[in-house]
């Protein structure tokens, strides 16, 4: 499947309505959609969508993914957050992620039961945000899976990914270098949270090299699984081999068998 076909396959899916929606702030985008959060279900998956942090892309394109994970017995909290062009960007976007995770964990908890394991899954720009969350001391997140993440922000800025999306996220003006350093996951190791990267080798939107750089910078806490010949969207598209690899990782079984997934823990840049 070509990169264009992958994009069409995911973005062409009809949105799936959640079981319920929980707000975590006054802004319309400060909400979390819940799928399959029922007693006895497995660990809570908090899902962060991508779109290069821009308001043009919202959580609805990952709602079929959320619903399919819930169908496989994994309760999902699909988080929205403020984005560039609609009240977001630095620092608002960064503030929303921990607030969304906390609200999701509370909403997904079983009454009177122990806290659920919280697995944070982020795609693309959402993968960048998930990696930043992994570096935050005291996070309730127990594992992070970053799918095709913008894992090296400085390199993404150098490459001008998506017409300068990093500059749009961080904003113009004095202090840009400091804002870039503060928001760059490659400069901030995970704070006791294991990180798994899942990245297609044929990704034209976020090159796999960015994940390789992150894995090389933080080898002790990171496992990199590469998907040969896979682009940017397949791992979030139900029914694909790459989605099967994501599901296997969420279940703790490693990538799906069949030769479509390569495992390269700590692979250097």
XYZ file of N, CA and C in Angstrom:
807
model
N 0.847 -1.194 0.000
C 0.000 0.000 0.000
C 0.885 1.248 0.000
N 0.594 2.192 -0.891
C 1.388 3.408 -0.961
C 1.079 4.309 0.219
N 1.950 5.326 0.418
C 1.737 6.273 1.508
C 0.411 7.003 1.342
N 0.081 7.391 0.100
C -1.185 8.071 -0.144
C -2.369 7.154 0.150
N -2.238 5.882 -0.222
C -3.315 4.930 0.047
C -3.494 4.711 1.548
N -2.385 4.681 2.292
C -2.476 4.546 3.752
C -3.267 5.707 4.351
N -2.956 6.909 3.925
C -3.648 8.083 4.449
C -5.140 8.025 4.130
N -5.451 7.674 2.887
C -6.849 7.586 2.488
C -7.580 6.506 3.276
N -6.908 5.389 3.518
C -7.533 4.274 4.233
C -7.923 4.667 5.646
N -7.070 5.417 6.326
C -7.395 5.825 7.699
C -8.375 6.990 7.722
N -8.062 8.047 6.977
C -8.890 9.256 7.054
C -10.241 9.064 6.383
N -10.368 8.016 5.562
C -11.649 7.744 4.926
C -12.617 6.950 5.777
N -12.181 6.472 6.937
C -13.071 5.724 7.820
C -14.076 6.655 8.490
N -15.292 6.167 8.646
C -16.323 6.964 9.317
C -16.011 7.063 10.805
N -16.162 8.261 11.390
C -15.934 8.390 12.839
C -16.882 7.496 13.631
N -16.398 7.039 14.781
C -17.192 6.192 15.670
C -17.461 6.966 16.957
N -18.723 7.080 17.318
C -19.085 7.833 18.520
C -18.601 7.112 19.776
N -18.149 7.869 20.768
C -17.694 7.241 22.014
C -18.861 6.830 22.895
N -18.557 6.046 23.919
C -19.567 5.698 24.914
C -19.945 6.917 25.747
N -18.951 7.717 26.064
C -19.205 8.985 26.762
C -17.989 9.882 26.637
N -18.204 11.161 26.902
C -17.145 12.159 26.805
C -17.007 12.879 28.137
N -15.753 13.058 28.568
C -15.462 13.689 29.855
C -14.637 14.948 29.612
N -15.078 16.100 30.137
C -14.266 17.315 30.002
C -13.174 17.355 31.054
N -12.058 18.005 30.725
C -11.023 18.226 31.732
C -10.614 19.699 31.815
N -11.368 20.554 31.165
C -11.110 21.988 31.199
C -12.222 22.725 30.500
N -12.196 24.074 30.515
C -13.295 24.853 29.945
C -13.283 24.969 28.423
N -12.136 24.751 27.786
C -12.050 24.894 26.330
C -12.771 23.720 25.660
N -13.444 23.950 24.514
C -14.155 22.850 23.837
C -13.267 21.675 23.458
N -11.963 21.917 23.287
C -11.049 20.840 22.930
C -10.446 20.133 24.142
N -10.811 20.531 25.322
C -10.295 19.873 26.529
C -11.279 18.786 26.959
N -11.312 17.707 26.169
C -12.228 16.594 26.410
C -11.518 15.275 26.143
N -12.089 14.221 26.714
C -11.609 12.854 26.512
C -12.810 11.984 26.179
N -12.721 11.249 25.074
C -13.767 10.305 24.674
C -13.428 8.908 25.176
N -14.395 8.249 25.786
C -14.174 6.934 26.380
C -14.853 5.845 25.551
N -14.087 4.765 25.320
C -14.574 3.610 24.581
C -14.298 2.353 25.402
N -15.326 1.594 25.711
C -15.137 0.288 26.332
C -14.615 0.318 27.753
N -14.800 1.389 28.481
C -14.326 1.452 29.878
C -15.356 0.792 30.780
N -15.206 -0.503 30.953
C -16.152 -1.284 31.749
C -15.388 -2.067 32.803
N -16.054 -2.482 33.872
C -15.378 -3.254 34.910
C -14.754 -4.528 34.354
N -13.557 -4.828 34.816
C -12.880 -6.045 34.419
C -12.101 -5.953 33.130
N -12.176 -4.805 32.443
C -11.423 -4.644 31.201
C -9.939 -4.493 31.517
N -9.127 -4.517 30.476
C -7.680 -4.484 30.646
C -7.149 -3.110 30.970
N -5.854 -2.897 30.768
C -5.246 -1.596 31.056
C -5.875 -0.498 30.200
N -5.915 0.697 30.737
C -6.496 1.831 30.032
C -5.493 2.373 29.023
N -5.922 2.475 27.770
C -5.111 3.055 26.717
C -5.539 4.504 26.522
N -4.650 5.436 26.795
C -4.911 6.845 26.510
C -4.274 7.149 25.162
N -5.092 7.579 24.216
C -4.676 7.725 22.824
C -4.605 9.201 22.441
N -3.430 9.615 21.950
C -3.198 10.989 21.503
C -3.040 10.998 19.987
N -3.873 11.748 19.298
C -3.813 11.799 17.840
C -2.716 12.746 17.362
N -2.407 12.641 16.067
C -1.417 13.517 15.454
C -2.055 14.624 14.640
N -1.305 15.090 13.628
C -1.761 16.216 12.821
C -0.834 17.412 12.915
N 0.417 17.161 13.339
C 1.428 18.214 13.487
C 0.930 19.367 14.359
N 0.193 19.016 15.419
C -0.250 19.942 16.469
C -1.205 21.017 15.954
N -1.776 20.838 14.759
C -2.616 21.871 14.155
C -4.100 21.574 14.362
N -4.887 22.650 14.465
C -6.321 22.517 14.724
C -7.071 21.879 13.571
N -6.479 21.871 12.381
C -7.146 21.262 11.233
C -7.362 19.760 11.417
N -6.611 19.142 12.328
C -6.714 17.705 12.565
C -7.184 17.476 13.991
N -8.275 16.727 14.141
C -8.778 16.468 15.486
C -8.824 14.965 15.759
N -9.366 14.614 16.900
C -9.323 13.232 17.376
C -10.215 12.287 16.583
N -11.163 12.807 15.813
C -12.150 11.938 15.183
C -11.528 10.925 14.230
N -10.392 11.265 13.607
C -9.815 10.304 12.656
C -9.234 9.075 13.350
N -9.021 9.151 14.673
C -8.568 7.967 15.412
C -9.708 7.273 16.165
N -10.929 7.747 15.998
C -12.043 7.091 16.698
C -12.280 5.653 16.208
N -12.108 5.326 14.912
C -12.225 3.908 14.538
C -11.155 3.037 15.187
N -9.955 3.570 15.323
C -8.883 2.853 16.015
C -9.252 2.626 17.470
N -9.757 3.671 18.131
C -10.156 3.555 19.537
C -11.249 2.505 19.706
N -12.240 2.542 18.829
C -13.343 1.587 18.926
C -12.871 0.153 18.689
N -11.934 -0.027 17.744
C -11.430 -1.369 17.457
C -10.592 -1.910 18.616
N -9.781 -1.053 19.228
C -9.028 -1.503 20.401
C -9.973 -1.911 21.522
N -11.045 -1.129 21.711
C -12.032 -1.470 22.734
C -12.707 -2.802 22.412
N -12.943 -3.067 21.137
C -13.553 -4.334 20.730
C -12.649 -5.510 21.076
N -11.348 -5.254 21.118
C -10.385 -6.287 21.489
C -10.141 -6.331 23.005
N -10.980 -5.657 23.769
C -10.910 -5.747 25.222
C -10.031 -4.721 25.898
N -9.586 -3.706 25.162
C -8.745 -2.655 25.738
C -9.543 -1.364 25.866
N -9.880 -0.933 27.068
C -10.584 0.331 27.210
C -9.704 1.479 26.738
N -10.307 2.440 26.058
C -9.558 3.523 25.435
C -10.136 4.867 25.843
N -9.240 5.792 26.136
C -9.590 7.196 26.328
C -8.916 7.978 25.211
N -9.703 8.463 24.257
C -9.190 9.213 23.115
C -9.207 10.692 23.485
N -8.023 11.252 23.671
C -7.905 12.604 24.219
C -7.823 13.650 23.108
N -8.542 14.732 23.312
C -8.350 15.922 22.498
C -7.520 16.916 23.294
N -6.907 17.861 22.604
C -6.086 18.872 23.265
C -6.079 20.123 22.393
N -5.774 21.260 23.016
C -5.721 22.514 22.264
C -4.549 22.472 21.284
N -4.826 22.952 20.053
C -3.856 22.851 18.984
C -3.618 24.212 18.348
N -2.565 24.305 17.564
C -2.185 25.558 16.916
C -3.321 26.009 15.996
N -3.742 27.247 16.176
C -4.842 27.791 15.398
C -6.159 27.792 16.133
N -6.206 27.190 17.311
C -7.443 27.146 18.095
C -7.121 27.134 19.584
N -6.289 28.075 19.999
C -5.977 28.217 21.418
C -4.852 27.351 21.916
N -4.150 26.666 20.989
C -3.079 25.784 21.409
C -1.715 26.274 20.992
N -0.764 25.351 20.928
C 0.640 25.691 20.777
C 1.279 25.761 22.140
N 2.589 26.091 22.158
C 3.285 26.192 23.446
C 2.793 27.437 24.191
N 2.494 27.317 25.500
C 2.584 26.107 26.337
C 1.268 25.349 26.482
N 0.176 25.855 25.895
C -1.142 25.286 26.177
C -1.242 23.804 25.799
N -0.712 23.443 24.636
C -0.781 22.040 24.218
C -0.066 21.139 25.215
N 1.082 21.597 25.695
C 1.853 20.791 26.651
C 1.147 20.689 28.000
N 0.408 21.712 28.368
C -0.333 21.675 29.630
C -1.520 20.723 29.558
N -2.102 20.597 28.380
C -3.317 19.787 28.247
C -3.053 18.292 28.383
N -1.907 17.829 27.933
C -1.673 16.383 27.916
C -1.710 15.773 29.319
N -0.949 16.275 30.292
C -1.055 15.662 31.625
C -2.444 15.805 32.228
N -3.124 16.919 31.940
C -4.485 17.085 32.453
C -5.429 16.064 31.828
N -5.267 15.807 30.543
C -6.106 14.817 29.870
C -5.831 13.416 30.396
N -4.563 13.090 30.611
C -4.205 11.772 31.131
C -4.793 11.574 32.529
N -4.693 12.589 33.373
C -5.240 12.486 34.726
C -6.755 12.297 34.695
N -7.443 13.053 33.826
C -8.893 12.923 33.721
C -9.281 11.549 33.189
N -8.509 11.047 32.218
C -8.786 9.729 31.661
C -8.600 8.643 32.713
N -7.519 8.747 33.478
C -7.251 7.746 34.516
C -8.362 7.725 35.561
N -8.851 8.906 35.916
C -9.935 8.983 36.904
C -11.234 8.421 36.328
N -11.528 8.789 35.076
C -12.777 8.329 34.464
C -12.760 6.837 34.184
N -11.577 6.288 33.921
C -11.473 4.873 33.594
C -11.278 3.963 34.789
N -11.154 4.533 35.975
C -10.930 3.724 37.173
C -12.193 2.962 37.560
N -12.010 1.762 38.108
C -13.128 0.986 38.609
C -13.456 1.443 40.024
N -14.720 1.733 40.314
C -15.089 2.182 41.664
C -14.642 1.189 42.728
N -13.875 1.691 43.679
C -13.415 0.855 44.779
C -12.274 -0.073 44.443
N -11.837 -0.078 43.178
C -10.770 -0.974 42.769
C -9.426 -0.277 42.742
N -8.362 -1.037 42.500
C -7.034 -0.444 42.413
C -6.912 0.381 41.133
N -5.957 1.295 41.076
C -5.768 2.091 39.856
C -5.435 1.194 38.672
N -5.988 1.538 37.527
C -5.691 0.798 36.309
C -4.317 1.180 35.793
N -3.665 0.214 35.149
C -2.461 0.545 34.391
C -2.851 1.500 33.280
N -2.044 2.532 33.061
C -2.311 3.523 32.018
C -1.205 3.426 30.969
N -1.598 3.049 29.763
C -0.664 2.976 28.647
C -0.951 4.160 27.729
N 0.022 5.020 27.553
C -0.142 6.203 26.719
C 0.364 5.895 25.317
N -0.526 6.027 24.343
C -0.196 5.763 22.940
C -0.374 7.062 22.167
N 0.675 7.487 21.465
C 0.597 8.703 20.675
C 1.055 8.462 19.259
N 0.378 9.084 18.312
C 0.722 8.951 16.899
C 1.255 10.265 16.364
N 2.416 10.226 15.721
C 2.972 11.391 15.030
C 3.222 12.527 16.024
N 2.550 13.671 15.869
C 2.695 14.744 16.852
C 2.216 14.287 18.231
N 1.197 13.418 18.258
C 0.763 12.846 19.530
C 1.820 11.951 20.134
N 2.635 11.306 19.276
C 3.762 10.528 19.779
C 4.799 11.407 20.429
N 5.041 12.583 19.856
C 5.935 13.561 20.487
C 5.424 13.925 21.871
N 4.130 14.200 21.980
C 3.553 14.578 23.273
C 3.617 13.421 24.268
N 3.444 12.193 23.775
C 3.535 11.031 24.663
C 4.949 10.856 25.199
N 5.954 11.092 24.367
C 7.340 10.979 24.819
C 7.684 12.052 25.846
N 7.134 13.241 25.675
C 7.337 14.273 26.700
C 6.694 13.846 28.014
N 5.514 13.234 27.933
C 4.851 12.760 29.155
C 5.684 11.697 29.851
N 6.357 10.848 29.071
C 7.203 9.811 29.668
C 8.354 10.400 30.450
N 8.764 11.609 30.103
C 9.888 12.259 30.780
C 9.465 13.080 31.984
N 8.172 13.091 32.296
C 7.662 13.918 33.394
C 7.627 13.107 34.691
N 8.393 13.492 35.706
C 8.359 12.764 36.980
C 6.957 12.781 37.582
N 6.555 11.661 38.138
C 5.260 11.582 38.793
C 4.092 11.302 37.868
N 4.346 11.052 36.590
C 3.248 10.762 35.677
C 2.547 9.460 36.071
N 1.210 9.390 35.936
C 0.513 8.129 36.211
C 0.673 7.103 35.101
N 1.332 7.492 34.018
C 1.526 6.595 32.879
C 2.517 5.500 33.252
N 2.192 4.249 32.936
C 3.070 3.127 33.251
C 3.869 2.646 32.042
N 3.367 2.906 30.831
C 4.085 2.576 29.602
C 3.737 3.602 28.545
N 4.657 3.813 27.605
C 4.393 4.687 26.457
C 4.700 3.919 25.185
N 3.769 3.985 24.241
C 3.991 3.468 22.891
C 3.815 4.644 21.936
N 4.883 5.020 21.282
C 4.859 6.146 20.358
C 4.928 5.609 18.939
N 3.901 5.910 18.150
C 3.780 5.402 16.779
C 4.162 6.513 15.801
N 5.201 6.274 15.011
C 5.682 7.270 14.047
C 5.836 8.646 14.696
N 6.515 8.726 15.838
C 6.530 9.978 16.590
C 7.516 11.000 16.039
N 7.222 12.258 16.294
C 8.194 13.327 16.053
C 9.111 13.329 17.271
N 10.016 12.357 17.285
C 10.788 12.046 18.488
C 12.013 12.928 18.660
N 12.467 13.550 17.600
C 13.612 14.459 17.644
C 13.129 15.789 17.066
N 12.735 16.704 17.948
C 12.092 17.946 17.515
C 13.051 18.858 16.764
N 14.298 18.912 17.213
C 15.270 19.769 16.531
C 15.513 19.283 15.100
N 15.623 17.970 14.931
C 15.822 17.442 13.583
C 14.585 17.679 12.720
N 13.405 17.524 13.292
C 12.176 17.803 12.556
C 12.119 19.255 12.105
N 12.596 20.149 12.963
C 12.638 21.571 12.605
C 13.644 21.816 11.482
N 14.796 21.172 11.578
C 15.809 21.300 10.517
C 15.260 20.826 9.170
N 14.483 19.768 9.201
C 13.920 19.211 7.976
C 12.720 20.003 7.474
N 12.204 20.895 8.297
C 11.031 21.675 7.911
C 9.785 20.830 7.726
N 9.632 19.790 8.554
C 8.516 18.869 8.361
C 7.181 19.607 8.374
N 6.323 19.204 7.441
C 4.976 19.763 7.301
C 4.979 21.288 7.284
N 5.823 21.836 6.411
C 5.862 23.292 6.203
C 6.136 24.067 7.488
N 7.130 23.595 8.245
C 7.544 24.330 9.438
C 6.627 24.167 10.629
N 6.081 22.969 10.822
C 5.124 22.744 11.909
C 5.731 22.954 13.284
N 7.019 22.633 13.442
C 7.655 22.804 14.759
C 7.695 24.279 15.134
N 8.045 25.134 14.187
C 8.054 26.572 14.459
C 6.661 27.061 14.802
N 5.648 26.536 14.127
C 4.279 26.917 14.445
C 3.873 26.503 15.839
N 4.320 25.325 16.270
C 4.008 24.846 17.616
C 4.637 25.720 18.686
N 5.907 26.059 18.503
C 6.667 26.744 19.547
C 6.519 28.257 19.496
N 6.113 28.796 18.350
C 5.876 30.227 18.239
C 7.135 31.011 17.955
N 6.970 32.199 17.347
C 8.116 33.040 16.997
C 8.609 33.841 18.184
N 9.685 34.564 17.957
C 10.172 35.492 18.962
C 11.369 34.991 19.722
N 11.910 35.859 20.584
C 13.104 35.504 21.375
C 12.867 34.263 22.218
N 13.930 33.522 22.429
C 13.854 32.333 23.270
C 13.444 31.074 22.547
N 13.431 31.101 21.203
C 12.994 29.921 20.468
C 13.874 28.712 20.770
N 15.187 28.925 20.832
C 16.097 27.801 21.083
C 15.796 27.140 22.424
N 15.481 27.951 23.428
C 15.145 27.392 24.727
C 13.835 26.623 24.707
N 12.855 27.161 24.005
C 11.567 26.454 23.892
C 11.730 25.141 23.139
N 12.588 25.151 22.125
C 12.837 23.931 21.369
C 13.498 22.869 22.247
N 14.488 23.274 23.011
C 15.180 22.323 23.887
C 14.238 21.753 24.939
N 13.389 22.600 25.491
C 12.481 22.154 26.548
C 11.437 21.169 26.030
N 11.095 21.274 24.737
C 10.031 20.450 24.174
C 10.544 19.295 23.330
N 11.849 19.056 23.338
C 12.431 18.043 22.468
C 12.623 16.742 23.226
N 11.868 15.693 22.902
C 11.976 14.439 23.660
C 13.365 13.829 23.651
N 14.123 14.028 22.570
C 15.437 13.410 22.495
C 16.372 13.951 23.574
N 16.048 15.124 24.109
C 16.870 15.725 25.169
C 16.394 15.367 26.573
N 15.283 14.639 26.675
C 14.696 14.362 27.990
C 14.430 12.868 28.122
N 15.228 12.159 28.905
C 15.050 10.705 29.026
C 13.763 10.357 29.760
N 13.217 9.187 29.495
C 12.034 8.744 30.233
C 12.307 8.687 31.728
N 11.318 9.101 32.513
C 11.451 9.140 33.976
C 10.930 7.843 34.571
N 11.647 6.762 34.303
C 11.246 5.472 34.853
C 10.096 4.824 34.112
N 9.749 5.319 32.946
C 8.640 4.787 32.152
C 9.209 4.103 30.904
N 8.958 2.805 30.708
C 9.463 2.151 29.505
C 8.772 2.700 28.259
N 9.551 2.867 27.207
C 9.068 3.464 25.961
C 9.269 2.478 24.821
N 8.233 2.306 24.018
C 8.324 1.523 22.802
C 8.006 2.434 21.619
N 8.856 2.382 20.615
C 8.632 3.133 19.380
C 8.230 2.157 18.284
N 7.195 2.505 17.527
C 6.730 1.698 16.403
C 6.710 2.612 15.180
N 7.560 2.309 14.194
C 7.744 3.268 13.100
C 7.964 2.538 11.782
N 7.234 2.943 10.750
C 7.397 2.375 9.425
C 8.642 2.899 8.737
N 9.336 2.027 8.042
C 10.571 2.451 7.371
C 10.299 3.263 6.115
N 9.050 3.233 5.605
C 8.700 3.984 4.399
C 7.814 5.177 4.733
N 7.968 5.722 5.927
C 7.153 6.857 6.379
C 7.633 8.134 5.696
N 6.809 8.777 4.845
C 7.239 9.997 4.174
C 6.954 11.265 4.970
N 6.156 11.149 6.019
C 5.753 12.328 6.792
C 6.668 12.586 7.978
N 7.009 11.528 8.692
C 7.945 11.603 9.824
C 8.987 10.508 9.593
N 10.163 10.838 9.116
C 11.165 9.814 8.795
C 11.511 8.939 10.001
N 11.722 7.649 9.734
C 12.057 6.709 10.802
C 13.354 7.104 11.505
N 14.195 7.877 10.856
C 15.437 8.320 11.477
C 15.200 9.069 12.781
N 14.066 9.755 12.902
C 13.788 10.479 14.137
C 13.619 9.512 15.310
N 12.963 8.387 15.079
C 12.830 7.378 16.132
C 14.163 6.711 16.427
N 14.963 6.493 15.391
C 16.277 5.902 15.611
C 17.148 6.818 16.475
N 17.051 8.103 16.255
C 17.826 9.058 17.053
C 17.380 9.033 18.518
N 16.079 8.967 18.739
C 15.579 8.899 20.119
C 16.041 7.616 20.795
N 15.921 6.493 20.093
C 16.340 5.213 20.670
C 17.829 5.201 20.988
N 18.626 5.846 20.138
C 20.064 5.913 20.389
C 20.381 6.800 21.586
N 19.569 7.842 21.790
C 19.801 8.753 22.911
C 19.384 8.138 24.241
N 18.375 7.255 24.219
C 17.845 6.680 25.466
C 17.748 5.156 25.337
N 18.840 4.472 25.115
C 18.767 3.033 24.810
C 18.294 2.176 25.964
N 18.572 2.588 27.200
C 18.223 1.738 28.340
C 16.716 1.631 28.539
N 15.975 2.665 28.132
C 14.538 2.689 28.403
C 13.688 2.526 27.156
N 14.315 2.300 25.997
C 13.586 2.362 24.732
C 13.782 1.110 23.903
N 12.683 0.625 23.302
C 12.735 -0.427 22.295
C 12.137 0.137 21.014
N 12.855 -0.029 19.927
C 12.393 0.450 18.630
C 11.994 -0.736 17.754
N 10.752 -0.734 17.314
C 10.252 -1.753 16.396
C 9.964 -1.075 15.059
N 10.668 -1.503 14.034
C 10.476 -0.940 12.710
C 9.574 -1.838 11.870
N 8.710 -1.206 11.069
C 7.786 -1.913 10.200
C 8.261 -1.746 8.757
N 8.923 -2.742 8.201
C 9.487 -2.597 6.849
C 8.412 -2.291 5.810
N 8.690 -1.276 4.986
C 7.794 -0.933 3.894
C 6.503 -0.258 4.291
N 6.370 0.096 5.569
C 5.135 0.697 6.073
C 5.285 2.209 6.170
N 4.196 2.920 5.893
C 4.204 4.374 5.943
C 3.736 4.929 7.276
N 3.025 6.045 7.221
C 2.737 6.835 8.412
C 1.454 6.429 9.145
N 0.488 5.830 8.437
C -0.856 5.696 9.001
C -1.292 4.259 9.290
N -0.620 3.272 8.739
C -1.149 1.903 8.770
C -1.309 1.353 10.179
N -0.415 1.716 11.095
C -0.472 1.138 12.442
C -1.713 1.567 13.215
N -2.382 2.630 12.779
C -3.610 3.089 13.444
C -4.856 2.703 12.662
N -4.695 1.945 11.582
C -5.813 1.585 10.710
C -6.232 0.147 10.982
N -7.412 -0.064 11.559
C -7.855 -1.431 11.860
C -7.821 -2.330 10.624
N -7.373 -3.568 10.845
C -7.338 -4.557 9.786
C -6.006 -4.695 9.090
N -5.069 -3.789 9.326
C -3.761 -3.885 8.694
C -2.815 -4.730 9.545
N -1.765 -5.239 8.915
C -0.740 -5.961 9.658
C -0.085 -5.062 10.698
N 0.100 -3.797 10.333
C 0.741 -2.860 11.251
C -0.140 -2.607 12.479
N -1.454 -2.563 12.296
C -2.357 -2.445 13.443
C -2.228 -3.676 14.329
N -2.073 -4.834 13.720
C -1.859 -6.041 14.509
C -0.597 -5.967 15.349
N 0.450 -5.321 14.805
C 1.679 -5.140 15.568
C 1.446 -4.234 16.764
N 0.677 -3.155 16.571
C 0.350 -2.264 17.682
C -0.456 -3.001 18.738
N -1.446 -3.765 18.312
C -2.268 -4.510 19.260
C -1.427 -5.487 20.065
N -0.483 -6.162 19.409
C 0.392 -7.095 20.120
C 1.238 -6.377 21.162
N 1.745 -5.197 20.819
C 2.537 -4.427 21.782
C 1.686 -3.999 22.977
N 0.451 -3.604 22.720
C -0.433 -3.204 23.810
C -0.733 -4.376 24.742
N -0.781 -5.544 24.178
C -1.033 -6.740 24.986
C 0.242 -7.280 25.625
N 1.373 -6.643 25.330
C 2.626 -7.056 25.934
C 3.246 -8.260 25.292
N 2.788 -8.597 24.060
C 3.276 -9.807 23.409
C 4.342 -9.528 22.362
N 4.718 -8.268 22.178
C 5.661 -7.929 21.117
C 4.927 -7.803 19.800
N 5.628 -7.412 18.753
C 4.980 -7.233 17.458
C 4.415 -8.530 16.911
N 3.422 -8.390 16.061
C 2.788 -9.557 15.467
C 3.787 -10.349 14.636
N 3.647 -11.651 14.666
C 4.519 -12.515 13.884
C 4.151 -12.429 12.408
N 5.048 -12.938 11.567
C 4.744 -12.989 10.157
C 5.759 -12.301 9.295
N 6.794 -11.738 9.902
C 7.881 -11.196 9.119
C 7.702 -9.755 8.699
N 6.573 -9.118 9.073
C 6.344 -7.752 8.624
C 6.940 -6.728 9.572
N 7.409 -7.175 10.731
C 7.904 -6.256 11.737
C 9.337 -6.589 12.103
N 10.187 -5.584 12.072
C 11.557 -5.775 12.528
C 11.761 -5.125 13.866
N 12.486 -5.744 14.756
C 12.742 -5.214 16.086
C 14.187 -4.764 16.170
N 14.370 -3.485 16.466
C 15.738 -2.966 16.516
C 15.904 -2.122 17.775
N 15.941 -2.757 18.964
C 16.062 -1.992 20.193
C 17.337 -1.177 20.218
N 17.218 0.087 20.559
C 18.400 0.935 20.703
C 19.166 1.123 19.420
N 18.510 0.965 18.282
C 19.233 1.100 16.999
C 19.774 2.507 16.856
N 21.060 2.681 16.536
C 21.631 4.011 16.467
C 21.201 4.760 15.222
N 21.393 6.088 15.266
C 21.029 6.915 14.118
C 21.971 6.642 12.968
